[in-house]
PDB file of C-alpha atoms in Angstrom:
ATOM      1  CA  MET A   7       0.000   0.000   0.000  1.00  0.00           C
ATOM      2  CA  LYS A   8       1.169   3.498  -0.783  1.00  0.00           C
ATOM      3  CA  THR A   9       1.384   5.710   2.298  1.00  0.00           C
ATOM      4  CA  ASN A  10       2.811   9.105   3.233  1.00  0.00           C
ATOM      5  CA  LYS A  11       5.082   7.619   5.916  1.00  0.00           C
ATOM      6  CA  GLU A  12       8.177   9.432   4.601  1.00  0.00           C
ATOM      7  CA  HIS A  13       6.489  12.738   5.510  1.00  0.00           C
ATOM      8  CA  LEU A  14       5.539  11.805   9.083  1.00  0.00           C
ATOM      9  CA  VAL A  15       7.175  13.398  12.104  1.00  0.00           C
ATOM     10  CA  MET A  16       8.883  11.277  14.773  1.00  0.00           C
ATOM     11  CA  MET A  17       8.851  13.082  18.132  1.00  0.00           C
ATOM     12  CA  SER A  18       9.787  12.243  21.706  1.00  0.00           C
ATOM     13  CA  VAL A  19       7.023  11.989  24.305  1.00  0.00           C
ATOM     14  CA  GLN A  20       7.639  10.894  27.865  1.00  0.00           C
ATOM     15  CA  ALA A  21       5.763   9.468  30.842  1.00  0.00           C
ATOM     16  CA  SER A  22       6.211   7.375  33.971  1.00  0.00           C
ATOM     17  CA  VAL A  23       4.825   4.089  35.219  1.00  0.00           C
ATOM     18  CA  ASP A  24       1.432   4.998  36.693  1.00  0.00           C
ATOM     19  CA  HIS A  25       0.794   3.421  40.097  1.00  0.00           C
ATOM     20  CA  PRO A  26      -2.599   1.685  40.515  1.00  0.00           C
ATOM     21  CA  THR A  27      -5.201   3.677  42.439  1.00  0.00           C
ATOM     22  CA  MET A  28      -8.346   2.857  44.411  1.00  0.00           C
ATOM     23  CA  SER A  29     -11.116   5.231  45.505  1.00  0.00           C
ATOM     24  CA  GLY A  30     -13.812   5.163  48.163  1.00  0.00           C
ATOM     25  CA  SER A  31     -14.521   1.741  49.651  1.00  0.00           C
ATOM     26  CA  GLY A  32     -12.667   0.080  46.793  1.00  0.00           C
ATOM     27  CA  TYR A  33     -15.741  -1.831  45.630  1.00  0.00           C
ATOM     28  CA  ARG A  34     -16.737  -1.952  41.956  1.00  0.00           C
ATOM     29  CA  VAL A  35     -20.382  -2.895  41.438  1.00  0.00           C
ATOM     30  CA  GLY A  36     -20.767  -5.264  38.501  1.00  0.00           C
ATOM     31  CA  TYR A  37     -23.592  -5.748  35.976  1.00  0.00           C
ATOM     32  CA  ASP A  38     -24.833  -8.562  38.250  1.00  0.00           C
ATOM     33  CA  GLY A  39     -25.248  -6.235  41.255  1.00  0.00           C
ATOM     34  CA  TYR A  40     -22.305  -7.653  43.201  1.00  0.00           C
ATOM     35  CA  GLY A  41     -19.547  -5.455  44.583  1.00  0.00           C
ATOM     36  CA  ARG A  42     -15.980  -6.622  44.054  1.00  0.00           C
ATOM     37  CA  ILE A  43     -12.615  -5.421  45.275  1.00  0.00           C
ATOM     38  CA  THR A  44     -10.378  -6.369  42.388  1.00  0.00           C
ATOM     39  CA  MET A  45      -7.135  -5.453  40.686  1.00  0.00           C
ATOM     40  CA  ALA A  46      -7.712  -3.021  37.831  1.00  0.00           C
ATOM     41  CA  THR A  47      -5.779  -0.404  35.852  1.00  0.00           C
ATOM     42  CA  GLY A  48      -2.213   0.829  36.222  1.00  0.00           C
ATOM     43  CA  GLY A  49       1.149  -0.381  37.451  1.00  0.00           C
ATOM     44  CA  ILE A  50       3.255  -3.198  36.038  1.00  0.00           C
ATOM     45  CA  VAL A  51       1.438  -6.422  35.129  1.00  0.00           C
ATOM     46  CA  TYR A  52       3.925  -9.298  35.111  1.00  0.00           C
ATOM     47  CA  ASN A  53       1.926 -12.339  34.084  1.00  0.00           C
ATOM     48  CA  TYR A  54      -0.303 -11.088  31.251  1.00  0.00           C
ATOM     49  CA  LYS A  55       1.110  -9.803  27.990  1.00  0.00           C
ATOM     50  CA  ILE A  56       0.196  -9.172  24.377  1.00  0.00           C
ATOM     51  CA  GLY A  57      -0.951 -12.483  22.851  1.00  0.00           C
ATOM     52  CA  ASP A  58      -2.508 -13.827  26.082  1.00  0.00           C
ATOM     53  CA  CYS A  59      -6.269 -14.283  26.478  1.00  0.00           C
ATOM     54  CA  CYS A  60      -7.938 -11.146  27.866  1.00  0.00           C
ATOM     55  CA  MET A  61     -11.057 -12.982  29.074  1.00  0.00           C
ATOM     56  CA  GLY A  62     -11.721 -14.810  32.351  1.00  0.00           C
ATOM     57  CA  ILE A  63      -9.091 -12.847  34.291  1.00  0.00           C
ATOM     58  CA  GLU A  64      -9.680 -12.162  37.991  1.00  0.00           C
ATOM     59  CA  GLY A  65      -9.384  -8.441  37.424  1.00  0.00           C
ATOM     60  CA  ASP A  66     -11.168  -5.511  35.785  1.00  0.00           C
ATOM     61  CA  HIS A  67      -9.829  -3.576  32.756  1.00  0.00           C
ATOM     62  CA  ILE A  68      -6.386  -5.159  33.294  1.00  0.00           C
ATOM     63  CA  GLU A  69      -3.716  -3.457  31.167  1.00  0.00           C
ATOM     64  CA  PRO A  70      -0.972  -5.901  30.109  1.00  0.00           C
ATOM     65  CA  GLY A  71       2.660  -4.930  30.624  1.00  0.00           C
ATOM     66  CA  VAL A  72       3.403  -1.368  31.745  1.00  0.00           C
ATOM     67  CA  SER A  73       0.789   1.381  32.180  1.00  0.00           C
ATOM     68  CA  MET A  74       2.229   4.844  31.541  1.00  0.00           C
ATOM     69  CA  LYS A  75       1.022   8.359  32.256  1.00  0.00           C
ATOM     70  CA  ASN A  76       2.524  11.852  32.364  1.00  0.00           C
ATOM     71  CA  PRO A  77       1.507  13.658  35.590  1.00  0.00           C
ATOM     72  CA  ASN A  78       1.049  16.930  33.666  1.00  0.00           C
ATOM     73  CA  GLU A  79      -2.467  16.838  32.170  1.00  0.00           C
ATOM     74  CA  ARG A  80      -1.629  18.741  28.974  1.00  0.00           C
ATOM     75  CA  GLU A  81       1.568  16.769  28.430  1.00  0.00           C
ATOM     76  CA  ASN A  82      -0.310  13.522  29.016  1.00  0.00           C
ATOM     77  CA  LYS A  83      -2.858  14.457  26.359  1.00  0.00           C
ATOM     78  CA  ALA A  84       0.001  14.872  23.890  1.00  0.00           C
ATOM     79  CA  PHE A  85       1.490  11.598  25.121  1.00  0.00           C
ATOM     80  CA  LEU A  86      -1.830   9.871  24.408  1.00  0.00           C
ATOM     81  CA  ALA A  87      -2.412  11.502  21.024  1.00  0.00           C
ATOM     82  CA  PHE A  88       1.105  11.148  19.635  1.00  0.00           C
ATOM     83  CA  SER A  89       1.926   7.615  20.859  1.00  0.00           C
ATOM     84  CA  CYS A  90       0.964   4.903  18.387  1.00  0.00           C
ATOM     85  CA  ILE A  91       0.759   1.125  18.649  1.00  0.00           C
ATOM     86  CA  GLY A  92       4.099  -0.296  17.580  1.00  0.00           C
ATOM     87  CA  ASN A  93       6.175   2.771  18.529  1.00  0.00           C
ATOM     88  CA  LYS A  94       9.480   2.091  20.261  1.00  0.00           C
ATOM     89  CA  ALA A  95       9.366   2.662  24.034  1.00  0.00           C
ATOM     90  CA  LYS A  96      12.673   3.112  25.890  1.00  0.00           C
ATOM     91  CA  ILE A  97      13.181   3.086  29.662  1.00  0.00           C
ATOM     92  CA  ILE A  98      15.301   6.103  30.637  1.00  0.00           C
ATOM     93  CA  SER A  99      15.689   5.693  34.400  1.00  0.00           C
ATOM     94  CA  GLY A 100      16.238   3.031  37.048  1.00  0.00           C
ATOM     95  CA  GLU A 101      17.797  -0.411  36.889  1.00  0.00           C
ATOM     96  CA  ALA A 102      16.204  -1.185  33.504  1.00  0.00           C
ATOM     97  CA  LYS A 103      17.512   2.018  31.877  1.00  0.00           C
ATOM     98  CA  GLY A 104      18.218   1.568  28.167  1.00  0.00           C
ATOM     99  CA  ARG A 105      15.907  -1.411  27.656  1.00  0.00           C
ATOM    100  CA  CYS A 106      13.276  -1.135  24.933  1.00  0.00           C
ATOM    101  CA  GLY A 107       9.783  -2.367  24.194  1.00  0.00           C
ATOM    102  CA  TYR A 108       6.719  -1.370  22.176  1.00  0.00           C
ATOM    103  CA  VAL A 109       3.577   0.706  22.687  1.00  0.00           C
ATOM    104  CA  THR A 110       0.627  -1.704  22.611  1.00  0.00           C
ATOM    105  CA  GLY A 111      -2.440   0.470  23.200  1.00  0.00           C
ATOM    106  CA  LYS A 112      -4.254   3.415  24.730  1.00  0.00           C
ATOM    107  CA  HIS A 113      -6.932   3.341  27.433  1.00  0.00           C
ATOM    108  CA  GLY A 114      -9.345   6.278  27.669  1.00  0.00           C
ATOM    109  CA  GLY A 115     -10.871   7.447  30.940  1.00  0.00           C
ATOM    110  CA  ILE A 116      -7.847   6.433  32.975  1.00  0.00           C
ATOM    111  CA  ASP A 117      -5.773   8.011  30.132  1.00  0.00           C
ATOM    112  CA  HIS A 118      -3.011   5.426  30.010  1.00  0.00           C
ATOM    113  CA  VAL A 119      -0.674   4.328  27.246  1.00  0.00           C
ATOM    114  CA  MET A 120       0.427   0.696  27.611  1.00  0.00           C
ATOM    115  CA  ALA A 121       3.737  -0.845  26.579  1.00  0.00           C
ATOM    116  CA  TYR A 122       5.230  -4.310  26.252  1.00  0.00           C
ATOM    117  CA  PHE A 123       8.608  -5.149  27.788  1.00  0.00           C
ATOM    118  CA  ASP A 124       9.979  -8.664  28.258  1.00  0.00           C
ATOM    119  CA  ARG A 125       9.577 -10.360  31.651  1.00  0.00           C
ATOM    120  CA  GLU A 126      13.223  -9.842  32.657  1.00  0.00           C
ATOM    121  CA  THR A 127      12.848  -6.098  32.067  1.00  0.00           C
ATOM    122  CA  LEU A 128       9.551  -5.929  33.981  1.00  0.00           C
ATOM    123  CA  GLU A 129      11.251  -7.547  36.994  1.00  0.00           C
ATOM    124  CA  MET A 130      13.838  -4.741  36.979  1.00  0.00           C
ATOM    125  CA  MET A 131      11.297  -1.908  36.779  1.00  0.00           C
ATOM    126  CA  THR A 132       9.587   0.129  39.513  1.00  0.00           C
ATOM    127  CA  CYS A 133       6.664   2.533  39.546  1.00  0.00           C
ATOM    128  CA  ASP A 134       9.180   5.411  39.658  1.00  0.00           C
ATOM    129  CA  ASP A 135      10.639   4.609  36.235  1.00  0.00           C
ATOM    130  CA  LYS A 136      10.320   6.948  33.259  1.00  0.00           C
ATOM    131  CA  ILE A 137       9.751   5.844  29.666  1.00  0.00           C
ATOM    132  CA  LEU A 138      10.421   7.767  26.441  1.00  0.00           C
ATOM    133  CA  VAL A 139       8.393   6.921  23.341  1.00  0.00           C
ATOM    134  CA  GLN A 140       9.552   7.660  19.811  1.00  0.00           C
ATOM    135  CA  ALA A 141       6.092   8.732  18.675  1.00  0.00           C
ATOM    136  CA  CYS A 142       5.334   8.309  14.969  1.00  0.00           C
ATOM    137  CA  GLY A 143       2.126   7.624  13.076  1.00  0.00           C
ATOM    138  CA  LEU A 144      -0.054  10.692  13.594  1.00  0.00           C
ATOM    139  CA  GLY A 145      -1.155  11.861  10.140  1.00  0.00           C
ATOM    140  CA  LEU A 146      -0.541   8.525   8.420  1.00  0.00           C
ATOM    141  CA  LYS A 147      -2.610   8.131   5.235  1.00  0.00           C
ATOM    142  CA  LEU A 148      -3.303   5.459   2.614  1.00  0.00           C
ATOM    143  CA  LEU A 149      -2.706   7.439  -0.568  1.00  0.00           C
ATOM    144  CA  ASP A 150      -4.872   5.230  -2.797  1.00  0.00           C
ATOM    145  CA  HIS A 151      -7.677   4.902  -0.218  1.00  0.00           C
ATOM    146  CA  ARG A 152      -8.378   8.420   1.026  1.00  0.00           C
ATOM    147  CA  GLU A 153     -11.793   7.384   2.351  1.00  0.00           C
ATOM    148  CA  ILE A 154     -10.036   5.224   4.958  1.00  0.00           C
ATOM    149  CA  GLN A 155      -8.739   7.032   8.020  1.00  0.00           C
ATOM    150  CA  VAL A 156      -5.620   5.635   9.685  1.00  0.00           C
ATOM    151  CA  MET A 157      -4.872   6.390  13.337  1.00  0.00           C
ATOM    152  CA  ASN A 158      -2.977   5.155  16.397  1.00  0.00           C
ATOM    153  CA  ILE A 159      -0.549   2.859  14.534  1.00  0.00           C
ATOM    154  CA  ASP A 160       3.143   3.017  13.699  1.00  0.00           C
ATOM    155  CA  PRO A 161       3.668   3.000   9.900  1.00  0.00           C
ATOM    156  CA  GLU A 162       6.163   0.135  10.126  1.00  0.00           C
ATOM    157  CA  LEU A 163       3.643  -2.003  12.026  1.00  0.00           C
ATOM    158  CA  LEU A 164       0.897  -1.154   9.522  1.00  0.00           C
ATOM    159  CA  ASP A 165       3.103  -2.576   6.789  1.00  0.00           C
ATOM    160  CA  LYS A 166       3.356  -5.887   8.692  1.00  0.00           C
ATOM    161  CA  LEU A 167      -0.374  -6.543   9.196  1.00  0.00           C
ATOM    162  CA  GLY A 168      -0.776  -8.586   6.019  1.00  0.00           C
ATOM    163  CA  ILE A 169      -3.268  -6.155   4.465  1.00  0.00           C
ATOM    164  CA  THR A 170      -3.919  -6.762   0.774  1.00  0.00           C
ATOM    165  CA  GLU A 171      -5.337  -4.376  -1.819  1.00  0.00           C
ATOM    166  CA  GLU A 172      -8.163  -5.531  -4.077  1.00  0.00           C
ATOM    167  CA  GLN A 173     -10.525  -3.754  -6.474  1.00  0.00           C
ATOM    168  CA  ASP A 174     -13.159  -3.459  -3.730  1.00  0.00           C
ATOM    169  CA  GLY A 175     -10.776  -1.925  -1.168  1.00  0.00           C
ATOM    170  CA  ILE A 176      -8.379  -3.407   1.385  1.00  0.00           C
ATOM    171  CA  HIS A 177      -8.626  -6.840   3.015  1.00  0.00           C
ATOM    172  CA  VAL A 178      -7.511  -6.887   6.651  1.00  0.00           C
ATOM    173  CA  PRO A 179      -6.785 -10.019   8.751  1.00  0.00           C
ATOM    174  CA  VAL A 180      -8.800  -9.986  11.998  1.00  0.00           C
ATOM    175  CA  ALA A 181      -9.283 -12.426  14.857  1.00  0.00           C
ATOM    176  CA  ALA A 182     -12.993 -11.603  15.246  1.00  0.00           C
ATOM    177  CA  CYS A 183     -15.856  -9.516  13.847  1.00  0.00           C
ATOM    178  CA  VAL A 184     -18.115  -7.733  16.341  1.00  0.00           C
ATOM    179  CA  PRO A 185     -21.594  -6.372  15.482  1.00  0.00           C
ATOM    180  CA  ALA A 186     -22.317  -2.713  16.180  1.00  0.00           C
ATOM    181  CA  HIS A 187     -24.851  -3.394  18.943  1.00  0.00           C
ATOM    182  CA  LEU A 188     -22.176  -4.965  21.185  1.00  0.00           C
ATOM    183  CA  MET A 189     -20.061  -1.798  21.421  1.00  0.00           C
ATOM    184  CA  GLY A 190     -20.471   0.088  24.696  1.00  0.00           C
ATOM    185  CA  SER A 191     -18.353   2.297  26.945  1.00  0.00           C
ATOM    186  CA  GLY A 192     -16.637   5.035  24.957  1.00  0.00           C
ATOM    187  CA  LEU A 193     -19.566   5.769  22.669  1.00  0.00           C
ATOM    188  CA  GLY A 194     -20.092   9.521  22.597  1.00  0.00           C
ATOM    189  CA  SER A 195     -16.402  10.362  22.378  1.00  0.00           C
ATOM    190  CA  SER A 196     -15.553  13.080  19.843  1.00  0.00           C
ATOM    191  CA  GLU A 197     -12.308  11.405  18.734  1.00  0.00           C
ATOM    192  CA  MET A 198     -10.553   8.043  18.967  1.00  0.00           C
ATOM    193  CA  MET A 199      -6.926   9.152  19.211  1.00  0.00           C
ATOM    194  CA  LEU A 200      -6.884   9.479  22.997  1.00  0.00           C
ATOM    195  CA  GLY A 201      -8.107   6.049  24.037  1.00  0.00           C
ATOM    196  CA  ASP A 202     -10.432   3.174  23.192  1.00  0.00           C
ATOM    197  CA  TYR A 203     -13.987   1.907  23.445  1.00  0.00           C
ATOM    198  CA  ASP A 204     -15.310  -1.353  24.829  1.00  0.00           C
ATOM    199  CA  ILE A 205     -16.977  -4.501  23.562  1.00  0.00           C
ATOM    200  CA  MET A 206     -19.878  -5.306  25.899  1.00  0.00           C
ATOM    201  CA  THR A 207     -19.574  -8.855  27.250  1.00  0.00           C
ATOM    202  CA  GLN A 208     -22.602  -9.247  29.513  1.00  0.00           C
ATOM    203  CA  ASP A 209     -24.337 -11.623  27.046  1.00  0.00           C
ATOM    204  CA  LYS A 210     -22.417 -14.918  27.223  1.00  0.00           C
ATOM    205  CA  GLU A 211     -24.147 -16.413  24.180  1.00  0.00           C
ATOM    206  CA  ALA A 212     -23.136 -13.421  22.068  1.00  0.00           C
ATOM    207  CA  ASN A 213     -19.563 -13.816  23.334  1.00  0.00           C
ATOM    208  CA  LYS A 214     -19.471 -17.402  22.057  1.00  0.00           C
ATOM    209  CA  LEU A 215     -21.232 -16.607  18.776  1.00  0.00           C
ATOM    210  CA  HIS A 216     -18.752 -13.889  17.802  1.00  0.00           C
ATOM    211  CA  GLY A 217     -15.594 -15.402  19.318  1.00  0.00           C
ATOM    212  CA  ILE A 218     -15.319 -12.679  21.951  1.00  0.00           C
ATOM    213  CA  ASP A 219     -14.816 -15.283  24.686  1.00  0.00           C
ATOM    214  CA  LYS A 220     -11.481 -16.214  23.073  1.00  0.00           C
ATOM    215  CA  LEU A 221     -10.109 -12.712  22.453  1.00  0.00           C
ATOM    216  CA  ARG A 222      -6.470 -12.001  23.278  1.00  0.00           C
ATOM    217  CA  PHE A 223      -4.599  -8.834  24.134  1.00  0.00           C
ATOM    218  CA  GLY A 224      -3.327  -7.498  20.809  1.00  0.00           C
ATOM    219  CA  ASP A 225      -5.952  -9.147  18.597  1.00  0.00           C
ATOM    220  CA  LEU A 226      -7.152  -7.198  15.563  1.00  0.00           C
ATOM    221  CA  VAL A 227     -10.952  -6.941  15.670  1.00  0.00           C
ATOM    222  CA  ALA A 228     -13.419  -5.617  13.098  1.00  0.00           C
ATOM    223  CA  VAL A 229     -16.390  -3.556  14.317  1.00  0.00           C
ATOM    224  CA  MET A 230     -19.184  -3.795  11.774  1.00  0.00           C
ATOM    225  CA  ASP A 231     -21.361  -0.774  10.868  1.00  0.00           C
ATOM    226  CA  HIS A 232     -19.313   1.640  13.006  1.00  0.00           C
ATOM    227  CA  ASP A 233     -17.583   4.780  11.752  1.00  0.00           C
ATOM    228  CA  ASN A 234     -14.802   6.243  13.918  1.00  0.00           C
ATOM    229  CA  HIS A 235     -13.671   9.309  11.954  1.00  0.00           C
ATOM    230  CA  ASN A 236     -14.818  11.751  14.645  1.00  0.00           C
ATOM    231  CA  GLY A 237     -15.690   9.403  17.454  1.00  0.00           C
ATOM    232  CA  PRO A 238     -17.584   6.089  17.302  1.00  0.00           C
ATOM    233  CA  HIS A 239     -21.140   5.904  15.997  1.00  0.00           C
ATOM    234  CA  TYR A 240     -23.420   3.560  14.087  1.00  0.00           C
ATOM    235  CA  LEU A 241     -23.364   3.887  10.308  1.00  0.00           C
ATOM    236  CA  LYS A 242     -24.635   1.023   8.187  1.00  0.00           C
ATOM    237  CA  GLY A 243     -21.918  -0.266   5.854  1.00  0.00           C
ATOM    238  CA  ALA A 244     -19.093   1.479   7.686  1.00  0.00           C
ATOM    239  CA  ILE A 245     -16.353  -0.586   9.280  1.00  0.00           C
ATOM    240  CA  SER A 246     -13.584  -0.021  11.815  1.00  0.00           C
ATOM    241  CA  ILE A 247     -10.580  -2.105  12.832  1.00  0.00           C
ATOM    242  CA  GLY A 248      -9.227  -1.980  16.384  1.00  0.00           C
ATOM    243  CA  VAL A 249      -6.632  -3.650  18.594  1.00  0.00           C
ATOM    244  CA  VAL A 250      -7.596  -5.239  21.946  1.00  0.00           C
ATOM    245  CA  VAL A 251      -5.776  -3.211  24.608  1.00  0.00           C
ATOM    246  CA  HIS A 252      -7.252  -4.199  27.994  1.00  0.00           C
ATOM    247  CA  SER A 253      -9.110  -7.089  29.581  1.00  0.00           C
ATOM    248  CA  ASP A 254     -12.769  -7.857  30.150  1.00  0.00           C
ATOM    249  CA  SER A 255     -14.760  -6.081  32.875  1.00  0.00           C
ATOM    250  CA  PHE A 256     -17.499  -6.861  35.401  1.00  0.00           C
ATOM    251  CA  THR A 257     -19.061  -3.418  34.863  1.00  0.00           C
ATOM    252  CA  SER A 258     -22.233  -2.828  32.840  1.00  0.00           C
ATOM    253  CA  GLY A 259     -21.504  -1.669  29.302  1.00  0.00           C
ATOM    254  CA  HIS A 260     -17.806  -2.514  29.552  1.00  0.00           C
ATOM    255  CA  GLY A 261     -15.487  -5.251  28.303  1.00  0.00           C
ATOM    256  CA  PRO A 262     -12.278  -5.616  26.295  1.00  0.00           C
ATOM    257  CA  GLY A 263     -11.190  -2.237  24.918  1.00  0.00           C
ATOM    258  CA  LEU A 264     -10.352  -1.524  21.276  1.00  0.00           C
ATOM    259  CA  THR A 265      -7.950   1.179  20.157  1.00  0.00           C
ATOM    260  CA  ILE A 266      -9.006   1.959  16.586  1.00  0.00           C
ATOM    261  CA  ILE A 267      -6.406   1.879  13.803  1.00  0.00           C
ATOM    262  CA  LEU A 268      -8.534   1.967  10.604  1.00  0.00           C
ATOM    263  CA  THR A 269     -12.017   3.235   9.796  1.00  0.00           C
ATOM    264  CA  SER A 270     -14.104   3.813   6.652  1.00  0.00           C
ATOM    265  CA  ARG A 271     -17.598   5.204   6.146  1.00  0.00           C
ATOM    266  CA  GLU A 272     -17.830   3.086   3.004  1.00  0.00           C
ATOM    267  CA  SER A 273     -17.597  -0.678   2.553  1.00  0.00           C
ATOM    268  CA  THR A 274     -13.947  -0.509   1.509  1.00  0.00           C
ATOM    269  CA  ILE A 275     -12.431  -2.335   4.490  1.00  0.00           C
ATOM    270  CA  HIS A 276     -13.032  -6.080   4.308  1.00  0.00           C
ATOM    271  CA  PRO A 277     -12.209  -8.207   7.368  1.00  0.00           C
ATOM    272  CA  VAL A 278     -10.703 -11.645   6.777  1.00  0.00           C
ATOM    273  CA  LEU A 279     -10.822 -14.028   9.737  1.00  0.00           C
ATOM    274  CA  ASP A 280      -7.327 -15.145  10.719  1.00  0.00           C
ATOM    275  CA  SER A 281      -6.444 -16.634  14.115  1.00  0.00           C
ATOM    276  CA  ASN A 282      -2.925 -15.211  13.784  1.00  0.00           C
ATOM    277  CA  ALA A 283      -4.141 -11.604  13.504  1.00  0.00           C
ATOM    278  CA  ASN A 284      -2.454 -10.361  16.677  1.00  0.00           C
ATOM    279  CA  ILE A 285       0.219  -7.677  17.008  1.00  0.00           C
ATOM    280  CA  ALA A 286       2.374 -10.091  19.051  1.00  0.00           C
ATOM    281  CA  ASN A 287       2.991 -11.982  15.812  1.00  0.00           C
ATOM    282  CA  TYR A 288       3.846  -8.839  13.847  1.00  0.00           C
ATOM    283  CA  LEU A 289       6.162  -7.446  16.538  1.00  0.00           C
ATOM    284  CA  ASN A 290       7.767 -10.861  17.217  1.00  0.00           C
ATOM    285  CA  ILE A 291       6.677 -10.822  20.873  1.00  0.00           C
ATOM    286  CA  LYS A 292       7.216 -14.272  22.426  1.00  0.00           C
TER     287      LYS A 292
END
């Protein structure tokens, strides 16, 4: 595919590991009416990474790997907007200084960017560590498919996704296709470059029917009849492609989050089911 990647800007953005927080009594009331005290967002997650199943975890909105945030609100907004999935992330302080990983997603609301580092590196890190991201991808375009908006993805990673061009548009490998009516939290956002929106998982039969019960962190997922040019909304015939960035949730209207990377108002994105459609495979994450 022809892109404008040679004209993109690569810029440094920086943040720190964001310590987990808990408010009030600590209870989260689920869709079933039960209150749970459970691990949730933030910190360093050692035992779940890109490529692992994001369902059935004893936690809520778990972010695999390292959750990052800049304590300055305006700087963090730039950190969120400029960072793209697949960007190089380099630790610049502490015992793990100099070690590198990859940006793997964005989580709205809590306003985190997540990154993968190998287990040995995670063991060396603390919640005081700082990470620098070589941000690149904002403004990326498909020159022969102007109706398709690209966002939140490094141009080098885009080239590795196995996308093919046909007369009817582009064909994109995905691990699952989700109908519009199952999308929940995040609807109403005015943009999709600062976070994600969630697949609702409260209907177990729907989860099985659409393969949601087997989703993994890093899976590419197609959202049918949803346009994401200026925030997510229903539009018949539109299609969006996202990456799974956090785990399932007990909360009504929530579930695995998708950071959107491609969207078209027309039927020019065609999902092709492929069990290997996960960024772990494209970034050679073991």
